[in-house]
Short mmCIF file of C-alpha atoms and ligand atoms in Angstrom, two decimals:
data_model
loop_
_atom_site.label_atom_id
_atom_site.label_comp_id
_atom_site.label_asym_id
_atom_site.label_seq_id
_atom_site.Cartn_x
_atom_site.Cartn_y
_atom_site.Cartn_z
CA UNK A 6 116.65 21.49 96.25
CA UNK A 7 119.90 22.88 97.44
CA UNK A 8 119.92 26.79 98.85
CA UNK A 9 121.58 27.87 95.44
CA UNK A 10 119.11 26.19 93.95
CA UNK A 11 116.42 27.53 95.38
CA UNK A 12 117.98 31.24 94.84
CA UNK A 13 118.05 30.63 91.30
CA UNK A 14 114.66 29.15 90.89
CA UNK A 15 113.42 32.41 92.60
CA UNK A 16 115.34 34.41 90.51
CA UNK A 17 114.26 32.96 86.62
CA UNK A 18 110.75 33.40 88.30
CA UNK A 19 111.19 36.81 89.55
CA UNK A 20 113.25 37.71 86.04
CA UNK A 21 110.04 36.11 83.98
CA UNK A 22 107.69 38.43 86.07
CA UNK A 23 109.69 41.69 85.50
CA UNK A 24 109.30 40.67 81.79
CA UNK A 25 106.31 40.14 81.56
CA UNK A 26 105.51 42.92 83.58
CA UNK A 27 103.47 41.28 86.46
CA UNK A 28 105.85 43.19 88.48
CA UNK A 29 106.38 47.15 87.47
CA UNK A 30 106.72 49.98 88.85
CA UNK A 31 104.25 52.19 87.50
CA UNK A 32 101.29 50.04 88.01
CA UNK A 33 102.58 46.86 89.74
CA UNK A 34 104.89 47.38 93.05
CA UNK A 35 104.21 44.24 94.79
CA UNK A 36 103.41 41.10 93.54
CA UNK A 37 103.43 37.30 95.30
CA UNK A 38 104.02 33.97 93.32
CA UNK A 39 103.56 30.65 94.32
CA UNK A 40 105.70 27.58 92.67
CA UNK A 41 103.22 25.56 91.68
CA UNK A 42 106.54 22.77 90.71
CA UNK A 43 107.37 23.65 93.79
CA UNK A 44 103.85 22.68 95.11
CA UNK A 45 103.33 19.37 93.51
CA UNK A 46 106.86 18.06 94.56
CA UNK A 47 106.05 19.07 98.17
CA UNK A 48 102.54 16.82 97.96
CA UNK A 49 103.98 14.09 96.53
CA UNK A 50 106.87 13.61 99.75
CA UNK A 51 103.70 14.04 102.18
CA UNK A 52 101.80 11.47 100.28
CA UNK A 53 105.08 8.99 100.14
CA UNK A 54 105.52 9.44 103.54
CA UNK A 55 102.52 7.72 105.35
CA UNK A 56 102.37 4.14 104.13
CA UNK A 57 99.59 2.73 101.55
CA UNK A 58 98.94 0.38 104.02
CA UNK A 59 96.79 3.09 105.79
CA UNK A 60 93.87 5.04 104.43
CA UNK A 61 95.04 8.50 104.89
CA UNK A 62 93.30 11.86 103.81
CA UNK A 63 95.64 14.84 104.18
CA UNK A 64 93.52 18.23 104.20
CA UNK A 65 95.14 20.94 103.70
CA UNK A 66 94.28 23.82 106.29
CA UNK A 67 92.41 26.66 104.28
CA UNK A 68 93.59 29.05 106.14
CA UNK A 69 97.23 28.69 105.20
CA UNK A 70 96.15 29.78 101.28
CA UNK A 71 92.73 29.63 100.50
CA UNK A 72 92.88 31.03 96.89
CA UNK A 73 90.17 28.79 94.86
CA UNK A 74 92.54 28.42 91.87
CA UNK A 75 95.18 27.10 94.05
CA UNK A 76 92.61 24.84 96.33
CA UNK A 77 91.70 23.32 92.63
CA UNK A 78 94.83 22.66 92.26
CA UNK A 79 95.62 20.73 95.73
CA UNK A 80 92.69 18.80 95.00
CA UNK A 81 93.91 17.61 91.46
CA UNK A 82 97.20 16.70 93.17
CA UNK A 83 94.87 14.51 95.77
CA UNK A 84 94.26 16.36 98.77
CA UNK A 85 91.72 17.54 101.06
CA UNK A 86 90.86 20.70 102.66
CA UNK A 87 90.19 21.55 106.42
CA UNK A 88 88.09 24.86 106.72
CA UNK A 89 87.67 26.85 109.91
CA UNK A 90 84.84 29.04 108.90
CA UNK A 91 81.71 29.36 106.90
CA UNK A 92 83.84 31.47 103.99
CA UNK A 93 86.37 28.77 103.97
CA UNK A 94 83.68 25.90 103.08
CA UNK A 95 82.13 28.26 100.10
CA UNK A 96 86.08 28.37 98.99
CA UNK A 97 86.33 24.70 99.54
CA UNK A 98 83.21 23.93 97.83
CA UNK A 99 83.76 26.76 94.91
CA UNK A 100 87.53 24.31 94.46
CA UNK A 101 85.06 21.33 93.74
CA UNK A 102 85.92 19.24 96.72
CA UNK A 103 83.43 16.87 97.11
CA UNK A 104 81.82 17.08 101.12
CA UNK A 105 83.71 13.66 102.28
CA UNK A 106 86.64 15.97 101.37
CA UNK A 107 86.51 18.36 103.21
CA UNK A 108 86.83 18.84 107.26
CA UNK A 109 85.44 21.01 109.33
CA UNK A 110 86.88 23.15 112.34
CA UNK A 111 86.51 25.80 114.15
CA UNK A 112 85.97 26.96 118.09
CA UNK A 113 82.71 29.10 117.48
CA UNK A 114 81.07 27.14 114.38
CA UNK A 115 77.20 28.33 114.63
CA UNK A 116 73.98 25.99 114.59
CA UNK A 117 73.58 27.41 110.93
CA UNK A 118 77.25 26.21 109.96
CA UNK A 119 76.84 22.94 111.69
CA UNK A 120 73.11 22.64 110.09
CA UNK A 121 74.90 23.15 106.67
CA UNK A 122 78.40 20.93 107.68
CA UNK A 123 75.77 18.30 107.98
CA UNK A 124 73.66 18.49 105.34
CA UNK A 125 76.18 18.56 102.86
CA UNK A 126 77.95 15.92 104.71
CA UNK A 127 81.18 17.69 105.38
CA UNK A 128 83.17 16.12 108.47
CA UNK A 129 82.92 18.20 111.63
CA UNK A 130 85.26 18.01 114.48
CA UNK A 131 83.02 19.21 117.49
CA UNK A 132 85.34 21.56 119.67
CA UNK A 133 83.35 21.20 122.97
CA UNK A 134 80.58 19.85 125.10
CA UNK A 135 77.93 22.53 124.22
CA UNK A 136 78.61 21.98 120.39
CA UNK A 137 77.76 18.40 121.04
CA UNK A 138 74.52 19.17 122.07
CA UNK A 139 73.73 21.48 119.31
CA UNK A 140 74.57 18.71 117.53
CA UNK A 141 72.29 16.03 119.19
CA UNK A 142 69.68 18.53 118.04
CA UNK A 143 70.76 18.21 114.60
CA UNK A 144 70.36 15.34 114.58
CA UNK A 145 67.27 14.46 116.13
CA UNK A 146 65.43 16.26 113.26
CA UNK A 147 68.04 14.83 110.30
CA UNK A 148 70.18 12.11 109.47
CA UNK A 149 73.52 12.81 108.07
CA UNK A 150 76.64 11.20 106.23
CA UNK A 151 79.26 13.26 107.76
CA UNK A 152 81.73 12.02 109.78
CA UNK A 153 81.71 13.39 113.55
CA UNK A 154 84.55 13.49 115.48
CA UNK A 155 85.52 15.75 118.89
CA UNK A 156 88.80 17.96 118.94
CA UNK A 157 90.68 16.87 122.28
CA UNK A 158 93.48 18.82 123.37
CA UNK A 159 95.96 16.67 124.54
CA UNK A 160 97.57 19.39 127.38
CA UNK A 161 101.07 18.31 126.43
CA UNK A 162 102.55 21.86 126.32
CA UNK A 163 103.57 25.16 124.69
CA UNK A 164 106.42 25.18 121.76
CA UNK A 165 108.34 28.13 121.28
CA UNK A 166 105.73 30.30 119.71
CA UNK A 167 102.47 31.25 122.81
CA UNK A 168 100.23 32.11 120.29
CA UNK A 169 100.28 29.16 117.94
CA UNK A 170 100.62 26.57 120.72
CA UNK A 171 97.18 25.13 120.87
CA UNK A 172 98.03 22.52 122.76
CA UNK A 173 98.65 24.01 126.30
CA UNK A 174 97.43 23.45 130.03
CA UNK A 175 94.83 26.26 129.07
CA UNK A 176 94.20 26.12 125.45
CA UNK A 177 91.06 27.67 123.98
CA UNK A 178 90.85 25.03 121.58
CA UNK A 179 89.04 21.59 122.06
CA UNK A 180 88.11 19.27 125.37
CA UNK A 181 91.21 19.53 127.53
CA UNK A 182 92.19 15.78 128.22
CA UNK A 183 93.46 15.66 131.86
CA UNK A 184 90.79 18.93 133.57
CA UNK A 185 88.99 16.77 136.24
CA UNK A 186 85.86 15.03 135.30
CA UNK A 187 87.01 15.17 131.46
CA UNK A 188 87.89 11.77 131.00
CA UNK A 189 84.33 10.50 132.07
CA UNK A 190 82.94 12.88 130.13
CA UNK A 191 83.99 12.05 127.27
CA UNK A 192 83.66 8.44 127.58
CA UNK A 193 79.91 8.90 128.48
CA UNK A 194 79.75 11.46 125.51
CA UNK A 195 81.34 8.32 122.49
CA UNK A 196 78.76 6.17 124.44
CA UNK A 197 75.63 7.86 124.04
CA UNK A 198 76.52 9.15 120.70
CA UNK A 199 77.35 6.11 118.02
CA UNK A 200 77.55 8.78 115.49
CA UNK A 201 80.50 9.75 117.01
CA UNK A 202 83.49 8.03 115.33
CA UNK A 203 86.39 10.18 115.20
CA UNK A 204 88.76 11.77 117.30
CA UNK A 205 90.71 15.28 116.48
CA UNK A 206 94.24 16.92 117.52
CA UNK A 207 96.34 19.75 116.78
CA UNK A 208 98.87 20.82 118.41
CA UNK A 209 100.19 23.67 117.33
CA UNK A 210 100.99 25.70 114.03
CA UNK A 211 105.01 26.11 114.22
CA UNK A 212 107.06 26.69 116.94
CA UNK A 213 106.70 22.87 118.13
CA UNK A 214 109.51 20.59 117.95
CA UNK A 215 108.39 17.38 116.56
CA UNK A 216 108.43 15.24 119.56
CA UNK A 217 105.89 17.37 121.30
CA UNK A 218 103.48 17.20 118.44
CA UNK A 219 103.87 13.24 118.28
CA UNK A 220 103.75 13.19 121.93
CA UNK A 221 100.26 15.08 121.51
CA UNK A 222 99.21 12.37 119.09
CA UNK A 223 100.46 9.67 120.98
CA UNK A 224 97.97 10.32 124.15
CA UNK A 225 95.00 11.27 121.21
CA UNK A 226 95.65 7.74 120.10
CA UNK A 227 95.50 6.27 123.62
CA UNK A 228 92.66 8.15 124.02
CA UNK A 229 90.95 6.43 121.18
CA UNK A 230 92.23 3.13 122.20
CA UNK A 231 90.51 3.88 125.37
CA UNK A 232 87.46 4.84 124.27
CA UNK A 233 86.63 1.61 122.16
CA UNK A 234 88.06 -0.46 124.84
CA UNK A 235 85.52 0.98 127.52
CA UNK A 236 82.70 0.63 124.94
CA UNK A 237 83.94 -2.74 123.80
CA UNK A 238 83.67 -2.21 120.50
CA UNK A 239 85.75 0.02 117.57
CA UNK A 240 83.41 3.12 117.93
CA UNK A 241 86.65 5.41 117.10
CA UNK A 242 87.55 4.56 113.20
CA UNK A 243 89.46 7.81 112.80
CA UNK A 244 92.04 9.41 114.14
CA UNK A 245 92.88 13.28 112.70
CA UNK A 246 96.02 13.89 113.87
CA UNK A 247 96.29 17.80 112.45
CA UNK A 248 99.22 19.79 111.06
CA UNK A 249 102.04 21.83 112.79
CA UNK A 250 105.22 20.42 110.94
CA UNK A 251 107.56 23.11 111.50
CA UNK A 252 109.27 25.25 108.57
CA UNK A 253 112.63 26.53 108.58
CA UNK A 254 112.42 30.15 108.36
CA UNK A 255 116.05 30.78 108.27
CA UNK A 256 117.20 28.96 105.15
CA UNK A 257 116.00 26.93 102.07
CA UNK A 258 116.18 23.62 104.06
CA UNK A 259 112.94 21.46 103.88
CA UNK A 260 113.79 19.52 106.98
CA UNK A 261 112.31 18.10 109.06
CA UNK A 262 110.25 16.23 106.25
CA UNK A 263 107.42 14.51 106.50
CA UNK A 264 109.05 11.63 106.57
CA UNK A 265 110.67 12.32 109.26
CA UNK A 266 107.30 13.28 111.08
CA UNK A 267 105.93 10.07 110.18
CA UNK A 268 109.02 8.08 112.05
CA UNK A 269 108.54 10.30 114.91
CA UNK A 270 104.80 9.24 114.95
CA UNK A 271 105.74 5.53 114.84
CA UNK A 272 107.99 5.93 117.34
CA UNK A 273 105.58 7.67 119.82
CA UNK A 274 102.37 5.94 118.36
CA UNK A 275 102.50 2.56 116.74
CA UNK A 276 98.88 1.98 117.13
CA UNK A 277 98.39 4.53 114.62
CA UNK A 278 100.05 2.78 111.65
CA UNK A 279 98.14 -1.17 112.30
CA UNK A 280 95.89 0.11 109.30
CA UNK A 281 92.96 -0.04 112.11
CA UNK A 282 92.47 3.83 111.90
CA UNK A 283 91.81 5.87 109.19
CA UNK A 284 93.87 9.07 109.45
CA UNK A 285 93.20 12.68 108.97
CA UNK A 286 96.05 14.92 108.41
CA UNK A 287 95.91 19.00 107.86
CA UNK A 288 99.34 20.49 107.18
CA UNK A 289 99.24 24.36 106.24
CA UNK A 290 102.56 25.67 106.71
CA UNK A 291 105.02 23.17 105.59
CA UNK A 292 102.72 22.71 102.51
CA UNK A 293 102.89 26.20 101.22
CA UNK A 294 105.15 28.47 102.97
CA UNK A 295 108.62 27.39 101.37
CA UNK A 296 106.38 27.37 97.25
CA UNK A 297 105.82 31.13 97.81
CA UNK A 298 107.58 34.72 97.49
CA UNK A 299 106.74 38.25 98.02
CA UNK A 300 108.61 40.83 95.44
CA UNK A 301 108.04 44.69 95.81
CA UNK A 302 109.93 47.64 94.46
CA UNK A 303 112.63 49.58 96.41
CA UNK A 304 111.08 53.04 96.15
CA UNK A 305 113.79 55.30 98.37
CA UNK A 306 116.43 54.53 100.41
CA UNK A 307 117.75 56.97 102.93
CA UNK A 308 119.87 56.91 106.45
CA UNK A 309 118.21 58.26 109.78
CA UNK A 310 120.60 58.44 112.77
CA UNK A 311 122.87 55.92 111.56
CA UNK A 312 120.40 53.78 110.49
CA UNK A 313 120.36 52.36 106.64
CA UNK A 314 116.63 52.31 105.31
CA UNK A 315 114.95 50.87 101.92
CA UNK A 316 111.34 51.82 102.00
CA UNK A 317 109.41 49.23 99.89
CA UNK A 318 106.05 48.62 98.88
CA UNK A 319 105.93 45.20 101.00
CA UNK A 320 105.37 46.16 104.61
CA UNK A 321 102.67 44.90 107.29
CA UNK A 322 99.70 44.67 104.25
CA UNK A 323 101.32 41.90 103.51
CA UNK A 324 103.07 40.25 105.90
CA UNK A 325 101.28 41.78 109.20
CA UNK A 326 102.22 38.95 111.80
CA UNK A 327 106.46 39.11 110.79
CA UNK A 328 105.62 43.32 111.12
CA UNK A 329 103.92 42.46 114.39
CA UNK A 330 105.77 39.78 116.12
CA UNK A 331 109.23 40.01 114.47
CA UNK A 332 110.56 37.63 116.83
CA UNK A 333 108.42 34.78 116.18
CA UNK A 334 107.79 35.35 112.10
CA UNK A 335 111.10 36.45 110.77
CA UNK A 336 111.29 36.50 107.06
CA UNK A 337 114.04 36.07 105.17
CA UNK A 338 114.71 39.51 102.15
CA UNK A 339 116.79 38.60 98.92
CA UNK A 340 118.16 41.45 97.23
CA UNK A 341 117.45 41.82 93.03
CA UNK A 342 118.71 44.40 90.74
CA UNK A 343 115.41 46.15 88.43
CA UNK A 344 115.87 42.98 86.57
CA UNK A 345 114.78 40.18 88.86
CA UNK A 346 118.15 39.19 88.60
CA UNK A 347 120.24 38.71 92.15
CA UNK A 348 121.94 41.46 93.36
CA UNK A 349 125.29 40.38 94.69
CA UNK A 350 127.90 42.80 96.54
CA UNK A 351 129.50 43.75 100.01
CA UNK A 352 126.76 43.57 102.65
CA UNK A 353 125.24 46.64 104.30
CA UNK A 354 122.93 46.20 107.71
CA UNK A 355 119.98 47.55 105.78
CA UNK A 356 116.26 47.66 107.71
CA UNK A 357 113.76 46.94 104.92
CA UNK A 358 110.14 48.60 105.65
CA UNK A 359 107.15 49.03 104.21
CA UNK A 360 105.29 51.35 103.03
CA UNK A 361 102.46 51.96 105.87
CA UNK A 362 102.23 54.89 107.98
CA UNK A 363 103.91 53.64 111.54
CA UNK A 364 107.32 53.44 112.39
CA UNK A 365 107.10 49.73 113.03
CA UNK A 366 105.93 49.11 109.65
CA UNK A 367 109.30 46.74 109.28
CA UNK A 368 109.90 43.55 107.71
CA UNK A 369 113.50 43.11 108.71
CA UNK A 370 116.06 45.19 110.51
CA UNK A 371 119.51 45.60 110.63
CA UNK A 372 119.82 42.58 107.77
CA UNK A 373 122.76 42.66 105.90
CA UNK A 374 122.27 42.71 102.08
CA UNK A 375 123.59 43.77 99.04
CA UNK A 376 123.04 47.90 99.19
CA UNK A 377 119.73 48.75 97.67
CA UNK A 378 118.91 51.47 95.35
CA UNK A 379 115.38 53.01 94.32
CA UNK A 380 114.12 50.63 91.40
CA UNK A 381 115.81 47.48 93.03
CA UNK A 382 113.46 44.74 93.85
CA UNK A 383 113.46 43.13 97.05
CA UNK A 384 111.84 39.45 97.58
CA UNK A 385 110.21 38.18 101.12
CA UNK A 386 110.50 34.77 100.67
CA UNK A 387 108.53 31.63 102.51
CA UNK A 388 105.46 33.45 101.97
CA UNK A 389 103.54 31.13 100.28
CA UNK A 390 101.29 30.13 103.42
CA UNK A 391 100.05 32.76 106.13
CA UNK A 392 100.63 35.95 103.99
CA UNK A 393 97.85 35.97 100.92
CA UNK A 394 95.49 34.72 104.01
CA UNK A 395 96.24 37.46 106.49
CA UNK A 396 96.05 41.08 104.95
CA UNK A 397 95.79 44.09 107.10
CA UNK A 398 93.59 46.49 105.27
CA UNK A 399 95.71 49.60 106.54
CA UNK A 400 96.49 52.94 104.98
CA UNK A 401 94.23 51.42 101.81
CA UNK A 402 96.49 49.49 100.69
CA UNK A 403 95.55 46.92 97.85
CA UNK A 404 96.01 43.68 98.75
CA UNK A 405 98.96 42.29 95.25
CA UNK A 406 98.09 39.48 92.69
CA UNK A 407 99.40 36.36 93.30
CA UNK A 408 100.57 34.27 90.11
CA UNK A 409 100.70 30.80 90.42
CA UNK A 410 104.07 29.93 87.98
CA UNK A 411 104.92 26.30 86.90
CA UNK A 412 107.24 25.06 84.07
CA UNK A 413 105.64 23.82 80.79
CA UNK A 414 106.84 21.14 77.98
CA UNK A 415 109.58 23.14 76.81
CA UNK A 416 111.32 24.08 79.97
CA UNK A 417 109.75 27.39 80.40
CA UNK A 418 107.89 29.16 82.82
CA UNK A 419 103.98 29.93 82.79
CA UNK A 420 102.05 32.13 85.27
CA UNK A 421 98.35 31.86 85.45
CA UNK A 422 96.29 34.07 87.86
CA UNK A 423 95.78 32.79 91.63
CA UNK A 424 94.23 36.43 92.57
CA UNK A 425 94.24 39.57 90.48
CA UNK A 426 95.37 42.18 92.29
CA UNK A 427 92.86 44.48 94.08
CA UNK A 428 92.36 47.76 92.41
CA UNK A 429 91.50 51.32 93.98
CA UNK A 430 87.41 51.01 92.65
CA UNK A 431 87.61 47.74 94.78
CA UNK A 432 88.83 49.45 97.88
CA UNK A 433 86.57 52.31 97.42
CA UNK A 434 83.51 49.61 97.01
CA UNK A 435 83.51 48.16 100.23
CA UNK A 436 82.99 51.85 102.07
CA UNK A 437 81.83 54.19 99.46
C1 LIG B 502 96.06 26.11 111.58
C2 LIG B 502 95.62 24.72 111.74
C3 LIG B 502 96.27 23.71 111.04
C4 LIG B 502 97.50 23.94 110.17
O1 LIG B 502 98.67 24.18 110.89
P1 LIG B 502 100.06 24.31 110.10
O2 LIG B 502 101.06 24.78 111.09
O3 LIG B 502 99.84 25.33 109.04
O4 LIG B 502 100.39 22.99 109.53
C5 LIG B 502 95.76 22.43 111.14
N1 LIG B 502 94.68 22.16 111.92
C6 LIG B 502 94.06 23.12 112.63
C7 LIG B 502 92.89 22.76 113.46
C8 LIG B 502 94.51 24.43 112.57
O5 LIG B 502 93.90 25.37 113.29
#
């Protein structure tokens, strides 16, 4: 889809919503939609990409989106999930993915998660050398069908963003590869453990160019190589080779595809394509991000200083990390008359905030967009990953619905419920 394409989709979505009032302002000020078109299209190019040849399971990390309708629906379109916590897995299983479907990862899993990852036969990625053992004792009082494997980190560096590199020197994630002592350690831990079959990496989620993520890969697939040629025999069958495909955050380009990934990965690992290891992946980002939009009403606009403001209804409730790290989440704003339809005009630098009670409650600043009014709409797009998944429960704000929106037989669109929105009673509930 071209950028004018994209515009428009956004805007015959956002149009729809206004009449059908999922967005209003008396009783709906912010609402988030996810393309489910837009969804399918962007499984089918991850599935094209990696060739038939190998058996591939792509999960798709939880955490980006885990809203059980749309988790049924990635599953119907053919994926898998990775889950990072014991609430992920009930949203995993509620989305009727079988156990061999779903992956398991996380830093701090508990004996009672990994007594339950087992038993149900989920596939665990062990992060560390103590969760190993607590797995040996697993074991020694049940078998189990899952598949084990050990997250390595392959210590090949930071990409632009520190905090979702998680592939660093000093990374708090998984066995670091090169620490002295490692290496043996390892190999002694795939010998006394037959059970253990897999091997994990991620590198990072955004902020790393592609090359660094296939370098990662590339020494996780030597590693594996290693391994079963110390043992002398194909102990590692599976290589998960996480997510971290970058999204452009500036514009409505796609690239770098996954296609492009993929030719990256043969380049810098051929060994992973001979069809001898079954591969893992778990994209988040470049899954969702681009399928999803923000829209919240313009309720004043005023000038402090010389400064242009719109306060909205979208600020750091729903889009906390771009409010708290504006450098490394920027989000692009489109501009949209009480209509949905696109506002168009000369451009004013305009800061957008929210609605919450600091001063650095601010999605963009400065931008330049058409000059907003009270009642105009404003959209944050790329949402669709990251946002539903990370509120921050300030000021009681609700957290909005999201409406899942796809086109039906005759060319028009259809929302259907992802998350109702939460309601005042609800906040009340939790502290009343
Ligand atoms: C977050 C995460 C992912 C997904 O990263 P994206 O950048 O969203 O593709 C995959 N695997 C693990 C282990 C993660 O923590």
């Amino acid at each position: 889809m071209t950028g004018s394409q994209a515009a428009q989709r956004r805007e015959r979505i956002l149009t729809a919503a206004v009449r059908q009032r999922l967005i209003h302002p008396d009783d709906a000020l912010l609402a988030a939609f996810v393309d489910l078109d837009g969804v399918t299209d962007t499984i089918s190019a991850l599935q094209r990409a990696f060739p038939d040849s190998v058996p591939v399971l792509h999960a798709f990390a939880a955490k980006a989106n885990p809203l059980v309708p749309l988790l049924k629906e990635l599953r119907r379109l053919g994926m898998g999930c990775e889950v990072a916590s014991a609430g992920e897995l009930a949203q995993a299983l509620a989305a009727g993915f079988t156990p061999e479907q779903i992956v398991f990862d996380s830093p701090a899993k508990t004996r009672a998660e990994l007594r339950q990852a087992l038993e149900l036969g989920v596939t665990v990625n062990a992060d560390n050398f103590q969760e190993l053992d607590r797995i040996d004792d697993i074991l020694a009082t049940r078998s189990s069908t899952s598949q084990i494997g050990v997250r390595i980190n392959p210590q090949v560096g930071a990409g632009s963003i520190a905090g979702s590199s998680t592939a660093t020197a000093t990374s708090k994630f998984g066995i670091a590869l090169e620490d002295d002592g490692n290496m043996e350690r390892l190999l002694r831990a795939y010998r006394d453990r037959p059970w253990l079959t897999w091997v994990h990496a991620h590198v990072g989620s955004q902020g790393c160019p592609l090359d660094l993520i296939a370098q990662g890969i590339a020494k996780t697939v030597a590693f594996a190589e290693k391994v079963n040629a110390d043992l002398g025999r194909r102990q590692i069958v599976g290589i998960d080779i996480g997510g971290g495909l970058p999204v452009d955050f500036d514009s409505d380009n796609t690239a770098p595809g996954f296609d492009t990934y993929v030719a990256r990965l043969r380049a810098h690992a051929p060994a992973l394509f001979t069809g001898e290891y079954r591969i893992v992946t778990e994209f988040g980002h470049s899954l969702l991000s681009k399928n999803g939009f923000t829209a919240a009403y313009v309720e004043y606009t005023k000038t402090s200083g010389q400064r242009q403001i719109a306060i909205t209804h979208a600020g750091a409730q729903v889009a906390a990390r771009t409010v708290f790290q504006p450098e490394s989440w920027p989000l692009r704003v489109s501009a949209h008359h009480p209509t949905g339809a696109n506002k168009t005009g000369p451009l004013v630098a305009q800061d957008i905030a929210g609605p919450l009670c600091f001063a650095g409650d601010l999605i963009a600043r400065a931008r330049p967009l058409p000059a907003l009014a009270p009642g105009d709409i404003v959209a944050l797009l790329d949402t669709g990953a990251y946002c539903f998944s990370a509120p921050f429960h300030f000021n009681t704000l609700p957290e909005p619905a999201v409406h899942g929106v796809r086109t039906g037989p005759d060319g028009d669109l259809r929302f259907e419920l992802l998350r109702s929105a939460q309601t005042i009673d609800d906040l009340l509930g939790n502290s009343a």
